[in-house]
Coordinates of C-alpha atoms in Angstrom, one line a residue:
Chain A
X26 CA 129.7 -65.9 89.2
X27 CA 131.6 -69.3 87.9
X28 CA 133.6 -70.5 90.6
X29 CA 137.6 -71.8 89.5
X30 CA 139.6 -73.8 91.0
X31 CA 143.7 -74.4 90.3
X32 CA 145.5 -77.2 90.8
X33 CA 148.2 -77.4 92.3
X34 CA 148.0 -73.7 94.1
X35 CA 151.9 -73.8 94.3
X36 CA 155.4 -76.1 93.2
X37 CA 159.1 -75.2 93.4
X38 CA 159.8 -77.6 90.6
X39 CA 163.9 -77.9 89.3
X40 CA 164.6 -76.8 85.9
X41 CA 164.6 -78.4 83.3
X42 CA 161.4 -80.7 84.5
X43 CA 157.5 -80.2 83.1
X44 CA 154.2 -78.5 85.2
X45 CA 151.1 -78.7 84.2
X46 CA 148.7 -76.5 86.0
X47 CA 144.4 -77.6 86.1
X48 CA 142.0 -75.1 85.2
X49 CA 138.3 -76.2 86.9
X50 CA 135.5 -74.4 86.7
X51 CA 132.0 -75.3 88.2
X52 CA 129.8 -74.6 85.0
X53 CA 130.2 -74.7 81.4
X54 CA 132.5 -70.6 80.3
X55 CA 132.5 -69.4 76.8
X56 CA 136.1 -68.9 76.6
X57 CA 138.9 -69.4 78.8
X58 CA 142.8 -68.0 79.5
X59 CA 146.1 -68.4 80.6
X60 CA 147.7 -65.5 81.7
X61 CA 151.1 -64.8 83.8
X62 CA 152.0 -63.0 86.0
X63 CA 156.1 -62.0 87.3
X64 CA 157.0 -60.9 89.9
X65 CA 155.6 -57.2 90.5
X66 CA 154.8 -56.7 87.0
X67 CA 151.1 -56.6 86.2
X68 CA 148.6 -59.1 84.0
X69 CA 150.5 -60.6 80.6
X70 CA 148.4 -62.5 78.6
X71 CA 149.8 -66.1 77.6
X72 CA 147.1 -67.8 75.7
X73 CA 143.7 -68.2 74.7
X74 CA 143.0 -71.8 75.3
X75 CA 139.8 -72.9 72.5
X76 CA 137.6 -76.2 72.9
X77 CA 138.0 -78.7 71.2
X78 CA 141.2 -76.8 68.7
X79 CA 144.3 -75.2 69.3
X80 CA 144.9 -72.8 71.2
X81 CA 145.8 -69.2 70.1
X82 CA 149.1 -67.5 71.6
X83 CA 150.4 -64.0 72.4
X84 CA 153.1 -62.7 70.5
X85 CA 156.6 -63.9 72.7
X86 CA 154.6 -67.4 73.6
X87 CA 154.9 -70.4 71.8
X88 CA 152.7 -73.9 71.8
X89 CA 156.2 -75.6 72.4
X90 CA 157.2 -74.3 75.2
X91 CA 153.5 -73.2 76.7
X92 CA 151.5 -76.4 75.3
X93 CA 147.2 -76.2 76.3
X94 CA 144.7 -78.5 76.7
X95 CA 141.4 -77.8 76.7
X96 CA 138.6 -81.3 76.0
X97 CA 135.8 -79.7 77.5
X98 CA 134.3 -76.4 78.3
X99 CA 135.0 -76.6 82.0
X100 CA 138.5 -77.5 82.2
X101 CA 142.0 -76.6 81.0
X102 CA 145.6 -77.4 81.5
X103 CA 149.0 -74.8 80.9
X104 CA 152.0 -76.9 80.9
X105 CA 155.1 -75.1 81.5
X106 CA 158.1 -77.5 79.7
X107 CA 161.6 -77.1 80.1
X108 CA 161.3 -74.6 83.4
X109 CA 163.8 -72.4 84.0
X110 CA 164.2 -69.4 86.8
X111 CA 163.4 -67.1 84.2
X112 CA 159.1 -69.1 84.6
X113 CA 158.9 -68.4 88.0
X114 CA 155.5 -66.4 88.0
X115 CA 152.0 -66.8 89.4
X116 CA 149.7 -68.5 86.3
X117 CA 146.4 -67.7 86.4
X118 CA 143.1 -69.1 84.7
X119 CA 140.6 -66.8 83.1
X120 CA 137.1 -67.5 82.2
X121 CA 134.5 -66.1 80.7
X122 CA 130.9 -66.3 81.0
X123 CA 128.4 -64.3 78.4
X124 CA 128.6 -61.1 80.2
X125 CA 132.2 -60.5 78.5
X126 CA 132.8 -60.4 82.0
X127 CA 136.7 -62.3 83.0
X128 CA 136.8 -63.9 86.3
X129 CA 140.3 -65.0 87.6
X130 CA 141.2 -68.3 89.1
X131 CA 143.9 -68.7 92.4
X132 CA 146.2 -68.1 90.6
X133 CA 150.0 -71.2 90.6
X134 CA 152.7 -69.8 92.3
X135 CA 155.9 -71.3 90.5
X136 CA 158.9 -71.0 91.8
X137 CA 161.5 -73.2 89.2
X138 CA 165.3 -73.1 90.5
Chain B
X11 CA 148.2 -50.8 69.1
X12 CA 145.8 -51.2 72.2
X13 CA 147.5 -50.3 75.2
X14 CA 146.3 -49.8 79.1
X15 CA 147.8 -47.0 80.8
X16 CA 148.4 -46.5 84.7
X17 CA 151.4 -44.1 85.7
X18 CA 151.3 -44.2 89.2
X19 CA 152.5 -46.6 90.9
X20 CA 152.0 -46.4 94.5
X21 CA 149.4 -44.0 95.5
X22 CA 149.3 -43.3 98.7
X23 CA 146.3 -41.3 100.4
X24 CA 145.1 -41.0 104.6
X25 CA 141.9 -42.4 105.3
X26 CA 138.9 -39.4 104.8
X27 CA 141.0 -37.7 101.4
X28 CA 140.2 -38.5 98.3
X29 CA 141.4 -40.8 96.0
X30 CA 141.9 -40.8 92.0
X31 CA 143.5 -44.1 90.1
X32 CA 144.2 -42.6 86.8
X33 CA 143.5 -44.6 84.2
X34 CA 144.2 -43.7 80.2
X35 CA 144.0 -46.0 77.1
X36 CA 144.5 -46.7 73.6
X37 CA 142.6 -47.9 71.3
X38 CA 140.4 -47.3 68.1
X39 CA 136.9 -48.2 68.3
X40 CA 134.6 -49.0 71.6
X41 CA 135.9 -50.9 74.2
X42 CA 134.8 -52.3 77.5
X43 CA 136.9 -50.7 80.5
X44 CA 137.3 -52.4 83.8
X45 CA 138.7 -52.0 87.6
X46 CA 139.9 -55.4 88.8
X47 CA 141.2 -54.8 92.3
X48 CA 143.4 -57.2 94.0
X49 CA 143.7 -56.9 98.4
X50 CA 146.4 -58.8 100.2
X51 CA 146.3 -63.0 99.6
X52 CA 143.2 -62.7 97.5
X53 CA 143.0 -63.3 94.0
X54 CA 142.0 -60.8 91.4
X55 CA 137.8 -59.9 91.4
X56 CA 136.4 -57.6 89.2
X57 CA 135.2 -54.2 90.7
X58 CA 133.3 -52.1 88.2
X59 CA 132.7 -52.3 84.7
X60 CA 132.0 -49.0 82.4
X61 CA 129.4 -50.4 81.0
X62 CA 127.2 -50.3 84.2
X63 CA 127.6 -47.4 85.3
X64 CA 127.7 -48.7 89.0
X65 CA 129.3 -47.7 92.1
X66 CA 131.1 -50.3 94.4
X67 CA 132.2 -50.2 98.2
X68 CA 131.8 -46.7 97.1
X69 CA 134.1 -46.5 94.0
X70 CA 133.0 -44.7 90.4
X71 CA 135.1 -44.7 87.3
X72 CA 133.6 -42.6 84.1
X73 CA 135.0 -43.6 80.4
X74 CA 136.1 -40.4 78.8
X75 CA 135.9 -41.3 75.5
X76 CA 137.3 -37.6 74.1
X77 CA 140.4 -37.7 77.0
X78 CA 140.6 -42.0 76.2
X79 CA 140.1 -42.3 80.3
X80 CA 138.7 -44.2 82.9
X81 CA 140.2 -42.7 86.0
X82 CA 138.8 -44.9 89.6
X83 CA 137.3 -42.1 92.3
X84 CA 136.6 -42.4 95.7
X85 CA 135.1 -39.2 97.6
X86 CA 136.9 -40.8 101.3
X87 CA 139.8 -43.6 101.4
X88 CA 138.9 -46.3 104.0
X89 CA 142.0 -48.5 105.0
X90 CA 140.8 -51.7 103.5
X91 CA 140.1 -50.2 100.7
X92 CA 144.3 -50.5 100.9
X93 CA 145.2 -53.2 97.4
X94 CA 146.9 -53.1 94.1
X95 CA 144.3 -51.7 91.3
X96 CA 144.2 -52.8 88.1
X97 CA 142.8 -51.0 84.9
X98 CA 141.1 -53.4 82.1
X99 CA 140.2 -53.0 78.6
X100 CA 138.7 -54.9 75.8
X101 CA 136.9 -55.7 73.4
X102 CA 134.3 -58.6 72.5
X103 CA 135.8 -61.8 71.9
X104 CA 138.9 -61.3 72.9
X105 CA 141.2 -61.6 76.8
X106 CA 141.7 -58.8 79.0
X107 CA 144.2 -55.9 78.5
X108 CA 146.4 -54.6 81.8
X109 CA 147.8 -51.8 82.5
X110 CA 150.6 -52.1 85.0
X111 CA 148.0 -51.4 88.2
X112 CA 148.7 -49.2 91.1
X113 CA 148.8 -49.9 94.6
X114 CA 147.1 -47.9 97.4
X115 CA 147.7 -47.7 100.4
X116 CA 145.5 -45.8 102.9
X117 CA 146.6 -44.8 106.1
X118 CA 145.5 -44.0 109.3

């Protein structure tokens, strides 16, 4: 399976600021996704990161709040913009290879004060 | 709409007891079903997928299309099985949809 890393692993941010989370994979993957896991909750899909085109967002998530880039087949970024305490969550990068099985990064733990 | 239901938030058993973590799904078509596990302070990892029909760490899960269920079972629980378990569903070309998860606690 692919080896997935995320940076930063955790951060504490002030409300109104933005944070960009990076996801790096050690091999080319067909699909990359971003999920959010709020405290005590399950994983919710934010968007599918499309290589070379705009991300596809799920209901309730918008590009202005969560801009995503995917410049190539091994890297993606998720920005959490104009943060509020409600954005405090774990943000996870996930990739899918040809086996159609998804693998997950270690997550970025974000606390907004 | 696609949906995964895990009715139990917490399941507590004694070591050596059988375990069954329930999962029901709602999907019109032929989905792929998965179980993921998250041990304390570790990343989410794949436990098994229905298409493989394999046993991992003593766990098995059978897809029952009639009951739209994919329950996870293990005949004899071990303390190291204590973790959060997520049932998930996907169709080809899309992302996983997760249930709310069940915390399994195995005590001696």
